[in-house]
mmCIF file of C-alpha atoms in Angstrom:
data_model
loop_
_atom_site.group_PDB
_atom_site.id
_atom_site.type_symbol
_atom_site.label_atom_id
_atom_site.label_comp_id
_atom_site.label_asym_id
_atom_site.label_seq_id
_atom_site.Cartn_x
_atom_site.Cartn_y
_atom_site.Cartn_z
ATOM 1 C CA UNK A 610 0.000 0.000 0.000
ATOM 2 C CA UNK A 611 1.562 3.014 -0.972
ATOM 3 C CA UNK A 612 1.927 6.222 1.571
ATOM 4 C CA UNK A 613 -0.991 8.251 1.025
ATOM 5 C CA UNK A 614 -3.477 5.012 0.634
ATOM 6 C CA UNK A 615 -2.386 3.816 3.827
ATOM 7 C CA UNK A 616 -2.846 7.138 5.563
ATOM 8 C CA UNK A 617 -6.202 7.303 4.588
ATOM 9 C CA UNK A 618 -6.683 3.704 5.510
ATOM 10 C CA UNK A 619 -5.798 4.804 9.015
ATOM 11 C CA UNK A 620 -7.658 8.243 9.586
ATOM 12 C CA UNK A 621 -10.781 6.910 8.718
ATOM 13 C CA UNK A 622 -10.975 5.564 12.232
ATOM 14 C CA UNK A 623 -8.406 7.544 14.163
ATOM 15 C CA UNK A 624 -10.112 10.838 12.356
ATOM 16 C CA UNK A 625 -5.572 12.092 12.286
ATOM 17 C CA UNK A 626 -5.948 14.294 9.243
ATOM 18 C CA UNK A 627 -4.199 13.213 6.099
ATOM 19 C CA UNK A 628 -2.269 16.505 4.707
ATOM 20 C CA UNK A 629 -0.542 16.348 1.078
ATOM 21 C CA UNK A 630 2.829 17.466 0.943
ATOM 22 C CA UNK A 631 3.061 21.123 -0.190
ATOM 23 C CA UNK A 632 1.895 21.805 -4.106
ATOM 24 C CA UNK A 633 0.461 17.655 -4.307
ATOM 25 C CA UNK A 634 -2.398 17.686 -5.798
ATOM 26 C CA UNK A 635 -3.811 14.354 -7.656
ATOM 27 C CA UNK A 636 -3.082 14.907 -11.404
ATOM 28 C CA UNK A 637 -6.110 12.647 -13.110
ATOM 29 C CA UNK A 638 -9.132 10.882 -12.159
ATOM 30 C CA UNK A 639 -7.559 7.285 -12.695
ATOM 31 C CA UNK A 640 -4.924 8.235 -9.656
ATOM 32 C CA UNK A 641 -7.489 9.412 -7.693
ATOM 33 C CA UNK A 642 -9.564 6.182 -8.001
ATOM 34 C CA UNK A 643 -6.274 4.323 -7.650
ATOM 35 C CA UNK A 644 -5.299 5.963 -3.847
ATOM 36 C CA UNK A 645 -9.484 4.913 -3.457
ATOM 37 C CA UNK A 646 -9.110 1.328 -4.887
ATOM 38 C CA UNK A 647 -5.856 0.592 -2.547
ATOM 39 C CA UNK A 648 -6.896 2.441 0.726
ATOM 40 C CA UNK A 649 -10.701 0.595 0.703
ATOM 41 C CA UNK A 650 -8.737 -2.691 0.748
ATOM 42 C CA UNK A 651 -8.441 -2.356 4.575
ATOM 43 C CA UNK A 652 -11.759 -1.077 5.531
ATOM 44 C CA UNK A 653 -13.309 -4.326 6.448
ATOM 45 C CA UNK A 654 -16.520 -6.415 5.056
ATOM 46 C CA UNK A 655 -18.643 -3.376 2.901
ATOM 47 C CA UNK A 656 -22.261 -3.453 3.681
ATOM 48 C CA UNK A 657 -23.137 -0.456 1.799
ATOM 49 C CA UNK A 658 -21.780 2.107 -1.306
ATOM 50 C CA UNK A 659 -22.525 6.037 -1.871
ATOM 51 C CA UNK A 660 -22.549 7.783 -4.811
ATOM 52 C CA UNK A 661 -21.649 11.539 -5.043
ATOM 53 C CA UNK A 662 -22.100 14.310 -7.578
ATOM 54 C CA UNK A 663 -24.962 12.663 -8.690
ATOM 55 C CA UNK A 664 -26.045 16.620 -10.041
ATOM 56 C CA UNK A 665 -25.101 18.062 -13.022
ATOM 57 C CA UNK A 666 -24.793 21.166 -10.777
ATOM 58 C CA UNK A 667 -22.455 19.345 -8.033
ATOM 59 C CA UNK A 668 -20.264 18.182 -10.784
ATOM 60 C CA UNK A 669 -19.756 21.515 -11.953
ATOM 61 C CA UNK A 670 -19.117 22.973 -8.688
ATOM 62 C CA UNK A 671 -16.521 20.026 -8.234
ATOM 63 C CA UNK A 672 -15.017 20.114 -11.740
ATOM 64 C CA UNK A 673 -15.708 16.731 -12.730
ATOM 65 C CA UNK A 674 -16.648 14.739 -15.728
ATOM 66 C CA UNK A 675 -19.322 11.865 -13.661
ATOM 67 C CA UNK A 676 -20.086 11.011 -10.461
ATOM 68 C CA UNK A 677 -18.043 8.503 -8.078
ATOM 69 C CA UNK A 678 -18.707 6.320 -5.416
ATOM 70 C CA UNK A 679 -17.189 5.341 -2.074
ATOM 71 C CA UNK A 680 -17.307 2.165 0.230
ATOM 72 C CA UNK A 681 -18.977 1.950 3.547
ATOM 73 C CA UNK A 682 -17.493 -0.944 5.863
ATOM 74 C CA UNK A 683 -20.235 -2.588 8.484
ATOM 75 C CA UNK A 684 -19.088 -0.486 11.321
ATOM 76 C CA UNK A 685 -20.173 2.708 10.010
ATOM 77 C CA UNK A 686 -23.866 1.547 8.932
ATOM 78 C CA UNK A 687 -26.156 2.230 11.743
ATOM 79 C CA UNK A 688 -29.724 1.403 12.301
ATOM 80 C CA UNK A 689 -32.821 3.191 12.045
ATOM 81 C CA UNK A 690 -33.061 5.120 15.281
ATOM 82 C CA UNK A 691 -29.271 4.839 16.271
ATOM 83 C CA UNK A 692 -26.821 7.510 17.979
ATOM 84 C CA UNK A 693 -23.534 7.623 15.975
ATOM 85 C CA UNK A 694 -20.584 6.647 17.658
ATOM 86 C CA UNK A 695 -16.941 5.815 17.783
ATOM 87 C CA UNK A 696 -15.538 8.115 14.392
ATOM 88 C CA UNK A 697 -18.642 8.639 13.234
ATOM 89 C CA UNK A 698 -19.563 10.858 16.139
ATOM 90 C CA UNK A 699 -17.256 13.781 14.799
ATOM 91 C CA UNK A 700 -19.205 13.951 12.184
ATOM 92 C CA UNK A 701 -21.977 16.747 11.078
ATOM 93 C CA UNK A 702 -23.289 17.116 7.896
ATOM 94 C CA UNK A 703 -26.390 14.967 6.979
ATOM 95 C CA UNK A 704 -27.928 14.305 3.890
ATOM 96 C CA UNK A 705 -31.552 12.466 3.041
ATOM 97 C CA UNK A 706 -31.239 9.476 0.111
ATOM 98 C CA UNK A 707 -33.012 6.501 -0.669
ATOM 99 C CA UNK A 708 -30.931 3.195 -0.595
ATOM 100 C CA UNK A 709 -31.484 0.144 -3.025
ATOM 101 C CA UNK A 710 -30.790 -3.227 -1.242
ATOM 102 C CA UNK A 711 -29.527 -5.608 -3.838
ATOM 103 C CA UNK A 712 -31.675 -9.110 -3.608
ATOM 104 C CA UNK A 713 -28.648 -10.819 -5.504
ATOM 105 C CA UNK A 714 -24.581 -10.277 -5.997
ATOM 106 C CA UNK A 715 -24.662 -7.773 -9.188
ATOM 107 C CA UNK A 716 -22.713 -8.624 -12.576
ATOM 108 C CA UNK A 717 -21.152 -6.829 -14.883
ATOM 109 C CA UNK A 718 -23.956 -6.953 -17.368
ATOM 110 C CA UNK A 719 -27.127 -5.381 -15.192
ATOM 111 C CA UNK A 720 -26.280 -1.858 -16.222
ATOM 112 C CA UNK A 721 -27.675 -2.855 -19.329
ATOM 113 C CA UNK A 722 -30.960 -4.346 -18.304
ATOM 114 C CA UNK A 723 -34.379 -3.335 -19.244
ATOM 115 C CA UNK A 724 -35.886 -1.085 -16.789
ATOM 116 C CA UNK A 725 -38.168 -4.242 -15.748
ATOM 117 C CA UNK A 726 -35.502 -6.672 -15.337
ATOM 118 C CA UNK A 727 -33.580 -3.853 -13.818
ATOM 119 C CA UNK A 728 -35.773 -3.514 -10.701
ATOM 120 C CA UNK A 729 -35.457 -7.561 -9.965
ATOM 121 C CA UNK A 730 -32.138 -7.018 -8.635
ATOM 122 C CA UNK A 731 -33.410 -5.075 -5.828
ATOM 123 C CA UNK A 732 -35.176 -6.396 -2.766
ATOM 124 C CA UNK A 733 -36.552 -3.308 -1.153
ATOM 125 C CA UNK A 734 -35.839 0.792 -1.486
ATOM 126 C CA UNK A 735 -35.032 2.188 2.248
ATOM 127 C CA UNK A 736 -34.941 6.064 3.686
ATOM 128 C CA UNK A 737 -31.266 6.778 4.272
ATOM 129 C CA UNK A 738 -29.216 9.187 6.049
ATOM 130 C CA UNK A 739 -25.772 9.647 4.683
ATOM 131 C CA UNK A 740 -23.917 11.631 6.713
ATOM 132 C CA UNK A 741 -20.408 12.510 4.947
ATOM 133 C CA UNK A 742 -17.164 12.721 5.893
ATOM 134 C CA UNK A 743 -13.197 13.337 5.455
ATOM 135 C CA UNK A 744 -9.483 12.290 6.086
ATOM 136 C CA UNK A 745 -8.376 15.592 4.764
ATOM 137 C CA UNK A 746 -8.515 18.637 6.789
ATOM 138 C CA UNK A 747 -12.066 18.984 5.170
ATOM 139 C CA UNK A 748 -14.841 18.089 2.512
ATOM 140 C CA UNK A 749 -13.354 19.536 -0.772
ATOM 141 C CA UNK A 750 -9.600 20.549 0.798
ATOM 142 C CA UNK A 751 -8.084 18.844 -2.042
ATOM 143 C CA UNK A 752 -10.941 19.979 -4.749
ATOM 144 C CA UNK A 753 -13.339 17.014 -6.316
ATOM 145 C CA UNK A 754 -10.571 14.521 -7.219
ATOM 146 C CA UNK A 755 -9.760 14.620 -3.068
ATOM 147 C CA UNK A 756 -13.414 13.050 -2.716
ATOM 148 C CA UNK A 757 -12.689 10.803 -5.287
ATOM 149 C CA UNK A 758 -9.163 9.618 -3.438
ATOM 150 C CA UNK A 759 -10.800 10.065 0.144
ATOM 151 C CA UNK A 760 -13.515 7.180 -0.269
ATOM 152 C CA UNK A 761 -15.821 9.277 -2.329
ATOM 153 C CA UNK A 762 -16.358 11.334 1.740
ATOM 154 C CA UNK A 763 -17.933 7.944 2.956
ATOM 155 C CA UNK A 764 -18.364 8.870 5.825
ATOM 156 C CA UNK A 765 -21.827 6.967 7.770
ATOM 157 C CA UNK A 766 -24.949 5.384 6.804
ATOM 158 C CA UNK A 767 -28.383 5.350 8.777
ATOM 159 C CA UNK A 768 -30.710 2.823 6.871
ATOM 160 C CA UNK A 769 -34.371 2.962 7.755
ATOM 161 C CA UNK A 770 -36.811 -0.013 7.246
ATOM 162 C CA UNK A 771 -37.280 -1.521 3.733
ATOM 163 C CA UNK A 772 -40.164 -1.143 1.366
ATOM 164 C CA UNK A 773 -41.117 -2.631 -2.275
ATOM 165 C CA UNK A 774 -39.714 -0.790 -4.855
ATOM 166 C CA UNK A 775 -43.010 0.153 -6.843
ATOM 167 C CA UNK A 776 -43.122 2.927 -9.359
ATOM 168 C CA UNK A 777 -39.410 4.329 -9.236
ATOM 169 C CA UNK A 778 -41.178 7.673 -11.226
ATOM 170 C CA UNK A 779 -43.327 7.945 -8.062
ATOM 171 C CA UNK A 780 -39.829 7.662 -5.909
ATOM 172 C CA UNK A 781 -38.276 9.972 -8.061
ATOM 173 C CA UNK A 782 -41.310 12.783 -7.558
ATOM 174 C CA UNK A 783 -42.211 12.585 -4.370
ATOM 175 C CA UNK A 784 -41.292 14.735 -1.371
ATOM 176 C CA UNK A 785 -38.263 14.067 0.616
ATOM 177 C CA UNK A 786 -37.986 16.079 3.795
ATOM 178 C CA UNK A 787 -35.346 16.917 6.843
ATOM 179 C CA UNK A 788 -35.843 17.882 9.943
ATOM 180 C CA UNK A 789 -33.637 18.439 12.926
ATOM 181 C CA UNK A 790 -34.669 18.814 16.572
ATOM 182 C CA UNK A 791 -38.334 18.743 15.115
ATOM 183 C CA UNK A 792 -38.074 21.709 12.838
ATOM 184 C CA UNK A 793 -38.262 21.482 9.185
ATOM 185 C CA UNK A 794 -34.577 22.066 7.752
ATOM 186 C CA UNK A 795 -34.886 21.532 4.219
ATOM 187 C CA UNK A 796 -37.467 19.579 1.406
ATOM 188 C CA UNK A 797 -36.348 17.823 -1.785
ATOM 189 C CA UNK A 798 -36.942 14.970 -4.535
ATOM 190 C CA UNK A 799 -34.857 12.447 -6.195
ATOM 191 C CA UNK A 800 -35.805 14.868 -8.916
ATOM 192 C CA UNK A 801 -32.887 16.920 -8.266
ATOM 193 C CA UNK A 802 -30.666 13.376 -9.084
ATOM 194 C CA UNK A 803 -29.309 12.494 -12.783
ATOM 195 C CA UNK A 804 -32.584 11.298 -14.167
ATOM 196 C CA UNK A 805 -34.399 10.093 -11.211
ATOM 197 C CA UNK A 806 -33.833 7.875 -8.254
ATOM 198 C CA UNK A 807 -32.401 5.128 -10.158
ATOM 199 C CA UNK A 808 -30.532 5.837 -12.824
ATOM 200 C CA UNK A 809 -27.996 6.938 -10.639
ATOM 201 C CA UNK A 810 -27.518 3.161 -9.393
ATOM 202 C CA UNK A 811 -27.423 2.056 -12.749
ATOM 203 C CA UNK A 812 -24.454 4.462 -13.820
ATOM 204 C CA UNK A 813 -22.857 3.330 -10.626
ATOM 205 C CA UNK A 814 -22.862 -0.622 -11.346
ATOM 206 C CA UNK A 815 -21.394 0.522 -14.317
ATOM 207 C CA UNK A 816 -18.289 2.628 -13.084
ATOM 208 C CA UNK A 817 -17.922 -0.298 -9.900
ATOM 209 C CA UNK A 818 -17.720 -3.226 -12.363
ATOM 210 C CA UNK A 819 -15.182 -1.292 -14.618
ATOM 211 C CA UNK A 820 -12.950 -0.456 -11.552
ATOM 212 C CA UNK A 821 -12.876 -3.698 -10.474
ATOM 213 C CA UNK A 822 -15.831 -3.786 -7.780
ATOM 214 C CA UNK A 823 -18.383 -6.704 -7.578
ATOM 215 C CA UNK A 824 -21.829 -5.286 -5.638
ATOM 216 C CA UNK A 825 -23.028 -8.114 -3.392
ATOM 217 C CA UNK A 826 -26.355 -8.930 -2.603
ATOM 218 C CA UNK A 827 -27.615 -7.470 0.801
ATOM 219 C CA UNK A 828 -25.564 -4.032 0.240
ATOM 220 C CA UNK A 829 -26.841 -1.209 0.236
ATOM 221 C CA UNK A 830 -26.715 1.684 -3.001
ATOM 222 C CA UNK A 831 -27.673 5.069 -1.997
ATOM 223 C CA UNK A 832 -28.201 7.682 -4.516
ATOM 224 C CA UNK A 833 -26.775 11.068 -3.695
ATOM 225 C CA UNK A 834 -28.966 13.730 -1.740
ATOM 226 C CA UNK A 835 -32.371 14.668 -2.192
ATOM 227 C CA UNK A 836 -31.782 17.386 -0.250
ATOM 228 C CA UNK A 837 -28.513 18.535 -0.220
ATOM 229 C CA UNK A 838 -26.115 18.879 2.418
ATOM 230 C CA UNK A 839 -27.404 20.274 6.116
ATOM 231 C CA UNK A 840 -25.348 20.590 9.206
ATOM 232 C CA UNK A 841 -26.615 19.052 12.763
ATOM 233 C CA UNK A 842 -25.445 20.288 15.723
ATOM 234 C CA UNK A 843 -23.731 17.409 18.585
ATOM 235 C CA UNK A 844 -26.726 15.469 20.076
ATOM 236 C CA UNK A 845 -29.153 16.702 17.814
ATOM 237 C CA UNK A 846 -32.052 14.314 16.169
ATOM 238 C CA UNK A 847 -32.258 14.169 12.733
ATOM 239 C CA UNK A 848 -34.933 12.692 10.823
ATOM 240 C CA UNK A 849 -35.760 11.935 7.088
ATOM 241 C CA UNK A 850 -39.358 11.734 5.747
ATOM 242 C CA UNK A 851 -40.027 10.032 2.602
ATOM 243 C CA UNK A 852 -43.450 10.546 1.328
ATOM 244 C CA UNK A 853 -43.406 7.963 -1.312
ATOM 245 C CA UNK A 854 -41.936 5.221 0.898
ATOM 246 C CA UNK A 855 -44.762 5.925 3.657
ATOM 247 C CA UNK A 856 -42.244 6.456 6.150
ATOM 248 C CA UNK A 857 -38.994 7.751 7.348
ATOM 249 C CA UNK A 858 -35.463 6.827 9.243
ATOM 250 C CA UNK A 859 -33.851 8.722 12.188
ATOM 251 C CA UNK A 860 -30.457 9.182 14.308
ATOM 252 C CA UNK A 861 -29.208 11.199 17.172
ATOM 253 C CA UNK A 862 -25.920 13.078 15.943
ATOM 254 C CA UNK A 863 -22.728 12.154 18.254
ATOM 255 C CA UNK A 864 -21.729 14.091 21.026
ATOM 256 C CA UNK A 865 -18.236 16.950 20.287
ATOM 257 C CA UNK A 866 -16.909 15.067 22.607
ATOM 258 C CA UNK A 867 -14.758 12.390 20.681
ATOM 259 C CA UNK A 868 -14.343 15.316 17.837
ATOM 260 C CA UNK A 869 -12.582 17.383 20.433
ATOM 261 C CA UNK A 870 -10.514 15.206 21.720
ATOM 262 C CA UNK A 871 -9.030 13.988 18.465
ATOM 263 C CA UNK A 872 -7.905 16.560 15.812
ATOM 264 C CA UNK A 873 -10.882 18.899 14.500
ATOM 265 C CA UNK A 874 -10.624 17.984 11.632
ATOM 266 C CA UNK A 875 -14.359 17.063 11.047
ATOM 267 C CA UNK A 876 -16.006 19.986 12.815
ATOM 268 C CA UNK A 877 -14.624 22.275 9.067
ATOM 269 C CA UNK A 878 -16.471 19.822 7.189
ATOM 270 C CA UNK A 879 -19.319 21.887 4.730
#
């Protein structure tokens, strides 16, 4: 493992900040996903993948050609009604996304699928909270090819319960809405995704089988925020509605604690 993959490999649980040496910066999307591929190798067991820059206008912002993807490992998934802990306490910034539970390991060949046959490789469509995060001194220090390198800002997971998948155009137009501490913090749609709720997924089985990934069944896809990016205070409760779903999924944000006692580095995230 080179230096910089195994750095990474180490804050994402110690939360030390990973700092390039002065003028690095990554020089193409290939080494980018490269410092990605070789740092993920020690995360664990993934139960669950999140896409980013799933917006035309987030790509912009970020300066890149398509969206990418990061793994989640099983200790940073969290039930619905959980407090985040350990790491993930240090962390602030939520964001509300539905998550596709794959019924079957993927192959390289469903991107192509009709739209029916596509849906059969999904066992139910759950309300997510992603909630972000970095190695570097912050979200974006190192510009959109440092998400890329820096697990695509996995940071945590909260996965609500499970529902059919129905009419993904009825996912896609429906309501999606944030609160925190009871008050209404911001209201979305999957509308605001490339295409819908789902084609996302399908452009990311795409880009994981032509990097080398396999999707397993029982992991979780989610799709990039419905609602964009919100920060919750330590100790707050944060909940995502999801009108088409019929319900929501909820978590109490981690105390400062843990983030002050380590390096800060997650309190600049935004």
């Amino acid at each position: 493992m080179n230096n910089l993959s195994q750095r990474l490999a180490a804050s994402f649980d110690t939360l030390e900040p990973v700092v390039l040496e002065s003028g690095r910066v990554f020089s193409c999307r290939a080494e980018a996903e490269a410092v990605c591929e070789e740092a993920s190798r020690a995360l664990g067991l993934v139960a669950a993948w999140k896409l980013g820059a799933t917006t035309r206008a987030g790509r912009e912002v970020l300066r890149l050609d398509s969206p990418f993807f990061g793994p989640l490992p099983e200790r940073r998934v969290f039930a619905d009604g959980a407090t985040l802990t350990g790491a993930a306490a240090g962390l602030r910034g939520v964001e509300c996304e539905y998550g596709f539970k794959l019924a079957r390991d993927a192959r390289p060949d469903d991107a192509g699928l009709s739209d029916s046959d596509f849906l059969t490789l999904f066992a139910s469509v759950h309300p997510a909270i992603e909630i972000p995060g970095a190695r570097f001194s912050s979200l974006g220090a190192y510009g959109g090819l440092g998400l890329v390198a820096d697990f695509g800002a996995a940071g945590a997971l909260v996965v609500g319960p499970g529902a059919p998948l129905g009419d993904p155009a009825a996912l896609t137009r429906a309501p999606v809405r944030l609160s925190i501490d009871g008050r209404e913090a911001a209201v979305g749609s999957a509308e605001a995704l490339d295409g819908g709720a789902l084609p996302p997924v399908r452009g990311f089985l795409a880009a994981a089988f032509a990097r080398g990934y396999a999707p397993r069944a029982g992991q979780v896809i989610v799709t990039g925020s419905c609602t964009g990016y919100v920060i919750a205070p330590p100790g707050a409760e944060v909940v995502a509605s999801f009108d088409a779903l019929g319900t929501g999924v909820r978590l109490r944000m981690g105390s400062d604690a843990f983030e002050r006692n380590k390096s800060g580095n997650l309190e600049k995230n935004a």
